[in-house]
Tab-separated table of C-alpha atoms in Angstrom:
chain	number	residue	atom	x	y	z
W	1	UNK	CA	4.846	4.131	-11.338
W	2	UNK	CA	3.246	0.599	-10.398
W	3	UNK	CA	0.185	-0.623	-12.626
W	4	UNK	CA	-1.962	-3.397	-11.078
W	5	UNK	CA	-4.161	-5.394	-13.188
W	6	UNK	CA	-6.996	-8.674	-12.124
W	7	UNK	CA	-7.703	-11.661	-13.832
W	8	UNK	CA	-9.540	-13.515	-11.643
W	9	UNK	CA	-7.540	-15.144	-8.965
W	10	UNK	CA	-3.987	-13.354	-10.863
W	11	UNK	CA	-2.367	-10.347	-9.941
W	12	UNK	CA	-0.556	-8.513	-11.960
W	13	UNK	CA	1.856	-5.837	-11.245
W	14	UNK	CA	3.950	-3.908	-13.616
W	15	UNK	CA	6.422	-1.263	-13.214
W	16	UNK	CA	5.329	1.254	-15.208
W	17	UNK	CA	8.458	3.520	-15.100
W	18	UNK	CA	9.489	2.907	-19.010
W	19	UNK	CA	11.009	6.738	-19.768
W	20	UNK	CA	13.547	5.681	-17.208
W	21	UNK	CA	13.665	1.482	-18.017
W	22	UNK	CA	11.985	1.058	-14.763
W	23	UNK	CA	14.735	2.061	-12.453
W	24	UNK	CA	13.888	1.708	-8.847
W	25	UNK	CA	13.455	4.589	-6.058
W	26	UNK	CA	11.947	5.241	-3.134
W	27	UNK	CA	8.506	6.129	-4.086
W	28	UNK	CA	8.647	2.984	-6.697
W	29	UNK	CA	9.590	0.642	-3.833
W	30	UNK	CA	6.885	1.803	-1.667
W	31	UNK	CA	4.298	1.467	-4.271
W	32	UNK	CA	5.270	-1.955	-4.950
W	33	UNK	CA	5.545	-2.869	-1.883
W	34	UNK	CA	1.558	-1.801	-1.156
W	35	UNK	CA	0.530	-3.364	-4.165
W	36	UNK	CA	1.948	-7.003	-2.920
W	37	UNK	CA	0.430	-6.571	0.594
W	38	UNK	CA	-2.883	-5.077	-1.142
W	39	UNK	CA	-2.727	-8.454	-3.570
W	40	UNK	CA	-2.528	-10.762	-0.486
W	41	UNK	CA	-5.431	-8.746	1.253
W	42	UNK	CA	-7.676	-8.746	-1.233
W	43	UNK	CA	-7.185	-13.295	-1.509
W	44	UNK	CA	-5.321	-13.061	-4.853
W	45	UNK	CA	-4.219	-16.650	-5.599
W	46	UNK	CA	-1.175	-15.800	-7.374
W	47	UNK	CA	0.706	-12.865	-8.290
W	48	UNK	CA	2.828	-11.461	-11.357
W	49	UNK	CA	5.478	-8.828	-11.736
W	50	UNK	CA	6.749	-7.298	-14.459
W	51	UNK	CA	7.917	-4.381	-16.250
W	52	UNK	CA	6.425	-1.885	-18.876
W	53	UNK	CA	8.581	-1.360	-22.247
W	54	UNK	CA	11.698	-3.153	-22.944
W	55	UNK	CA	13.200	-3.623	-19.383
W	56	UNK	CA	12.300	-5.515	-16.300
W	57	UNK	CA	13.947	-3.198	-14.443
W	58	UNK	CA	17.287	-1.425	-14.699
W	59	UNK	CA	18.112	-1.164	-10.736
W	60	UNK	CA	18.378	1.218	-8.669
W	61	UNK	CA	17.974	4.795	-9.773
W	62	UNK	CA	21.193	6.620	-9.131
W	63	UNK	CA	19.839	9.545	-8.023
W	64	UNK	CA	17.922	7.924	-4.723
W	65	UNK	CA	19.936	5.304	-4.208
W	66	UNK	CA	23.020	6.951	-2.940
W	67	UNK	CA	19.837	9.130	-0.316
W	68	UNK	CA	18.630	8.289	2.817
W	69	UNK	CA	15.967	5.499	2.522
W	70	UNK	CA	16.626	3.536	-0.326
W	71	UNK	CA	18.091	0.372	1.696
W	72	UNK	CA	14.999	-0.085	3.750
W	73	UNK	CA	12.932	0.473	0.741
W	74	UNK	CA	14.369	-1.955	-1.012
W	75	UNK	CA	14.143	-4.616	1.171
W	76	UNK	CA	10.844	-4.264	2.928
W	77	UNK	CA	9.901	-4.366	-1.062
W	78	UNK	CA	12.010	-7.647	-1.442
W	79	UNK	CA	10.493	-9.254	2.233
W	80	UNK	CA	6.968	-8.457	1.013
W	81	UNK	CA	7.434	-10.539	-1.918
W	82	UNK	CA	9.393	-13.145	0.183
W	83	UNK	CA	6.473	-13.054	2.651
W	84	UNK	CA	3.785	-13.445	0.497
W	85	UNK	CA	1.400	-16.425	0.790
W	86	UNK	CA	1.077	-16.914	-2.922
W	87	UNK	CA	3.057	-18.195	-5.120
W	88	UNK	CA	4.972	-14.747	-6.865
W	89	UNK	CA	6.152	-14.714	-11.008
W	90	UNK	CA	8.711	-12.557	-12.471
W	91	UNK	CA	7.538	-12.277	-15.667
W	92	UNK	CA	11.587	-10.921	-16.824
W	93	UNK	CA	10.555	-9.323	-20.621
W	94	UNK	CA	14.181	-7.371	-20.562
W	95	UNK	CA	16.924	-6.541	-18.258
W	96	UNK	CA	17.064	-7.194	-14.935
W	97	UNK	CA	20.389	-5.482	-13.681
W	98	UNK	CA	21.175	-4.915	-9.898
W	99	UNK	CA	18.124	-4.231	-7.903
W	100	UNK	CA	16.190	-5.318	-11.090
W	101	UNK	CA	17.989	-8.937	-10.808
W	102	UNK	CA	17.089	-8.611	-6.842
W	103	UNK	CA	13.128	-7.955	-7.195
W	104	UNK	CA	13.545	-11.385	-10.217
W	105	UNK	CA	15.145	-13.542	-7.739
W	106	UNK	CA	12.805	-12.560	-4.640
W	107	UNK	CA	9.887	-14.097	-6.576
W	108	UNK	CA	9.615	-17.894	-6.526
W	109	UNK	CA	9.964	-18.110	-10.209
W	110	UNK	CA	11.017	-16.570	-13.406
W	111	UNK	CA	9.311	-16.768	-17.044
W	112	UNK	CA	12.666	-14.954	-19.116
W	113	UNK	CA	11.996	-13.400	-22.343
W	114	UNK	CA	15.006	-14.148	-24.984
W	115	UNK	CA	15.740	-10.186	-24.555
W	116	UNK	CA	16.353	-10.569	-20.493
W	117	UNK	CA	19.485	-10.505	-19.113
W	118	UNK	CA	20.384	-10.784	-15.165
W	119	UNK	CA	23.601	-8.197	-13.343
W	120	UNK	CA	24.466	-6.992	-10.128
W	121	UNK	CA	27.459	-5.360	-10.881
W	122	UNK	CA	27.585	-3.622	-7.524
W	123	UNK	CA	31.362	-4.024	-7.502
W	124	UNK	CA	31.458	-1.625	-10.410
W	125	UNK	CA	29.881	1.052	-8.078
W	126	UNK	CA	31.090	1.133	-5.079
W	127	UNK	CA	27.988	-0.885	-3.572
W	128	UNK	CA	27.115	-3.976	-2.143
W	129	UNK	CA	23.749	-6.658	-2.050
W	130	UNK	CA	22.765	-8.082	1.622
W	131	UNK	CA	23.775	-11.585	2.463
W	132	UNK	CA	20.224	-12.785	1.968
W	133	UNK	CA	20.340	-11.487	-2.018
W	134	UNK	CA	23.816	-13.582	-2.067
W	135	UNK	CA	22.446	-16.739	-0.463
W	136	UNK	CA	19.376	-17.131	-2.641
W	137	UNK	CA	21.649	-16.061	-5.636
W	138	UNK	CA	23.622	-18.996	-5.209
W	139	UNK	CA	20.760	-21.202	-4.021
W	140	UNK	CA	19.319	-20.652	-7.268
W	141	UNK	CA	22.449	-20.596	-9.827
W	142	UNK	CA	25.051	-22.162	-7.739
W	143	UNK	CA	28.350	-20.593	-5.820
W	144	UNK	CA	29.970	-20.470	-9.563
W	145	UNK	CA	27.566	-18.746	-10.904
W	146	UNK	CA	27.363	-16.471	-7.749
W	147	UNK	CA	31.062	-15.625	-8.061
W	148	UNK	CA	31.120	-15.033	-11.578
W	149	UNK	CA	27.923	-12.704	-10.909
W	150	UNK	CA	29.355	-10.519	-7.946
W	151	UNK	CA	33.363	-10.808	-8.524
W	152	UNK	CA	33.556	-10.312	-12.074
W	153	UNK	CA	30.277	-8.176	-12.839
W	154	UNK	CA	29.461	-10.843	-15.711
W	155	UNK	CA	25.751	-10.840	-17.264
W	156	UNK	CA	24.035	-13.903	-17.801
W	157	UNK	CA	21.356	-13.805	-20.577
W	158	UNK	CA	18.049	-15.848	-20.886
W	159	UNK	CA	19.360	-19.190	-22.231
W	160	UNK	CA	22.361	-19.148	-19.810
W	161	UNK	CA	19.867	-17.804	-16.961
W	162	UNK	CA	18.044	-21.060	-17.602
W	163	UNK	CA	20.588	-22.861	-17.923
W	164	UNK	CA	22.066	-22.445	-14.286
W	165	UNK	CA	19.090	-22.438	-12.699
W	166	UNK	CA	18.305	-18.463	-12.326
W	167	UNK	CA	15.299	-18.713	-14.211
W	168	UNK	CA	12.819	-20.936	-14.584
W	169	UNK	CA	11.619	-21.155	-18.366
W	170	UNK	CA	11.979	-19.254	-21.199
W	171	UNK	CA	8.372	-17.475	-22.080
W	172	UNK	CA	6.620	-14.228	-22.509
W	173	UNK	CA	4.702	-11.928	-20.578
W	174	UNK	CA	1.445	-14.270	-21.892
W	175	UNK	CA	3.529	-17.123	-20.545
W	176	UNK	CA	3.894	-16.215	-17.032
W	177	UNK	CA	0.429	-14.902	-17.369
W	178	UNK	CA	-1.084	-18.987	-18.157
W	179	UNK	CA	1.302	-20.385	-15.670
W	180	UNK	CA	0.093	-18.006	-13.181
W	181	UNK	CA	-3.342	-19.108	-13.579
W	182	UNK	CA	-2.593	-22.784	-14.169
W	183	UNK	CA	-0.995	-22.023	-10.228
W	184	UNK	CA	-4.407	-20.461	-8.943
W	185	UNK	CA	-6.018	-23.361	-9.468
W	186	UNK	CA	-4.226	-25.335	-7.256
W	187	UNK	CA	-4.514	-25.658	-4.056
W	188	UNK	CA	-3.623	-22.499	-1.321
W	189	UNK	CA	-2.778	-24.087	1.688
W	190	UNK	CA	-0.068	-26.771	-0.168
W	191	UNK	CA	1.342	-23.628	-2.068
W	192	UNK	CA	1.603	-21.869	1.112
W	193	UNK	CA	2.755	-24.714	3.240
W	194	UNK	CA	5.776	-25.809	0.328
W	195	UNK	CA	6.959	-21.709	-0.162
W	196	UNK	CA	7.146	-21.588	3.231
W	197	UNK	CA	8.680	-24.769	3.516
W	198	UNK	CA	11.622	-24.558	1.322
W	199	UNK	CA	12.214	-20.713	2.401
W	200	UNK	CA	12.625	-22.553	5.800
W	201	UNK	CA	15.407	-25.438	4.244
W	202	UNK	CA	16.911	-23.137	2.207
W	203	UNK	CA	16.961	-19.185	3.961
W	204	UNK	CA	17.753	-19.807	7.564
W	205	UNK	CA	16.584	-16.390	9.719
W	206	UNK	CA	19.723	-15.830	11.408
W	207	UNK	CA	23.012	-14.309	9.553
W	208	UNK	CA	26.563	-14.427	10.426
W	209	UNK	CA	26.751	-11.145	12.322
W	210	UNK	CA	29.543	-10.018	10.696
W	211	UNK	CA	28.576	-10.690	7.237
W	212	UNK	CA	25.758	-7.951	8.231
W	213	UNK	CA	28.589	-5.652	9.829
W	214	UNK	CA	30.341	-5.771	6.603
W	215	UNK	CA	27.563	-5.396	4.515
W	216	UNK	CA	27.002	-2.024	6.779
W	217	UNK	CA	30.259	-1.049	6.264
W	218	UNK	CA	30.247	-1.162	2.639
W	219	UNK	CA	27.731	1.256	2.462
W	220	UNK	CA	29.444	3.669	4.637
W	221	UNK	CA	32.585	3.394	3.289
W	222	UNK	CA	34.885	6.298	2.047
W	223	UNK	CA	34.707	3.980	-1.383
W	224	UNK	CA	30.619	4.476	-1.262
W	225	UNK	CA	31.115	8.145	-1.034
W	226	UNK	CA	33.794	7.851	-3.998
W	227	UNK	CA	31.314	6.343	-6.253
W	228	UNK	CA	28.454	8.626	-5.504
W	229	UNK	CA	30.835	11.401	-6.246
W	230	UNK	CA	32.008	10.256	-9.450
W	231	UNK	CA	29.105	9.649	-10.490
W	232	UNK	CA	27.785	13.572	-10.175
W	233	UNK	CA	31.348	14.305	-11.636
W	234	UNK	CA	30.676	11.941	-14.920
W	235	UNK	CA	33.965	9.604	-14.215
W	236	UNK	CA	35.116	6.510	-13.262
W	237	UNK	CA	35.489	6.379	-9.590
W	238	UNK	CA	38.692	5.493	-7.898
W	239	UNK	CA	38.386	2.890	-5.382
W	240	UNK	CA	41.113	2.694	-2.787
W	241	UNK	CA	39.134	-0.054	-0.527
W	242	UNK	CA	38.872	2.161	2.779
């Protein structure tokens, strides 16, 4: 499910999951997250991710993510690419909806083909992102754009991605490719030192507590369980916000 690829100093990571448009589970998230850590072992200067066929990723696969796991999955994934040393690319070639718009915006930037689009319409489903996805959300697109995002489930497309800051440049696969290895050239220790460094400005460590309480909530919520059975029922779910 995770294809890793050298050239030279680049990493580059795809999720190979096409028959399902690279939705995320368990076993994907793992694998990902070994290949990062493996990247960083083995001195890679920088690293790309992207996805095979016509999506970046589509999220979360429905059938894990409602199981036992999935959470810590996801975001040990998401701190590994945080974490990283190197300077990380999201090479976006297609959709990028939920989880998929979560693994874009954990990189520290984002070549968009014209076809990508960005989502996380968790309010749709009965779900909810962490308070970290929410503050570099709107550290990268702004509180409007956050808002518009999580409150009214819009999609933002390439041009508008760019536009508001949630991408970086519009490009190809090839694209993110040069302008990973125009990055390996430079210099380790100042890439380091100025990720780290604006992580530090811009992600403080500690959360509101209850900002994490409610995030935990959400998930355990008789709305959760709502959604996960519609879903195996093939209707809309009814939320009644308890």
């Amino acid at each position: 499910m995770i294809t890793l690829t050298e050239h030279g100093d680049v990493a580059e990571i795809t999720l190979d999951r096409h028959d399902k448009r690279n939705a995320l589970d368990v076993a994907h998230l793992t694998e990902l997250t070994a290949a990062v850590e493996g990247c960083v072992s083995a001195g890679r200067r920088a690293l790309v991710i992207t996805g095979a066929g016509s999506a970046f990723s589509a999220g979360a696969d429905f059938g894990g993510v409602y199981g036992d796991g999935f959470r810590t999955a996801l975001y040990t994934a998401l701190r590994a690419i945080t974490a990283a040393p190197i300077p990380v690319i999201a090479a976006v070639n297609g959709p990028a909806i939920g989880a998929g718009t979560q693994l874009a915006i954990a990189c520290d930037l984002r070549v968009v083909a014209p076809s990508a689009k960005f989502a996380i319409p968790t309010a749709r489903n009965g779900l909810a992102v962490d308070p970290w996805t929410i503050r570099r959300l709107a550290g990268l697109a702004g509180g409007g754009t956050a808002r518009a995002v999580l409150l009214a489930c819009d999609t933002l497309d390439a041009p508008t991605a760019v536009a508001r800051g949630l991408a970086d440049r519009l490009g190809t696969v090839d694209e993110a490719r040069a302008l990973a290895q125009e990055i390996a050239s430079y210099a380790p220790l100042s890439l380091m030192y100025s990720k780290r460094a604006v992580q530090a400005l811009t992600e403080p460590d500690s959360w509101d507590d209850r900002l994490d309480a409610e995030f935990d909530q959400c998930w355990a919520s008789a709305d959760f369980a709502e959604s996960r059975l519609a879903r195996a029922e093939n209707r809309l779910p009814k939320f009644v916000g308890k």
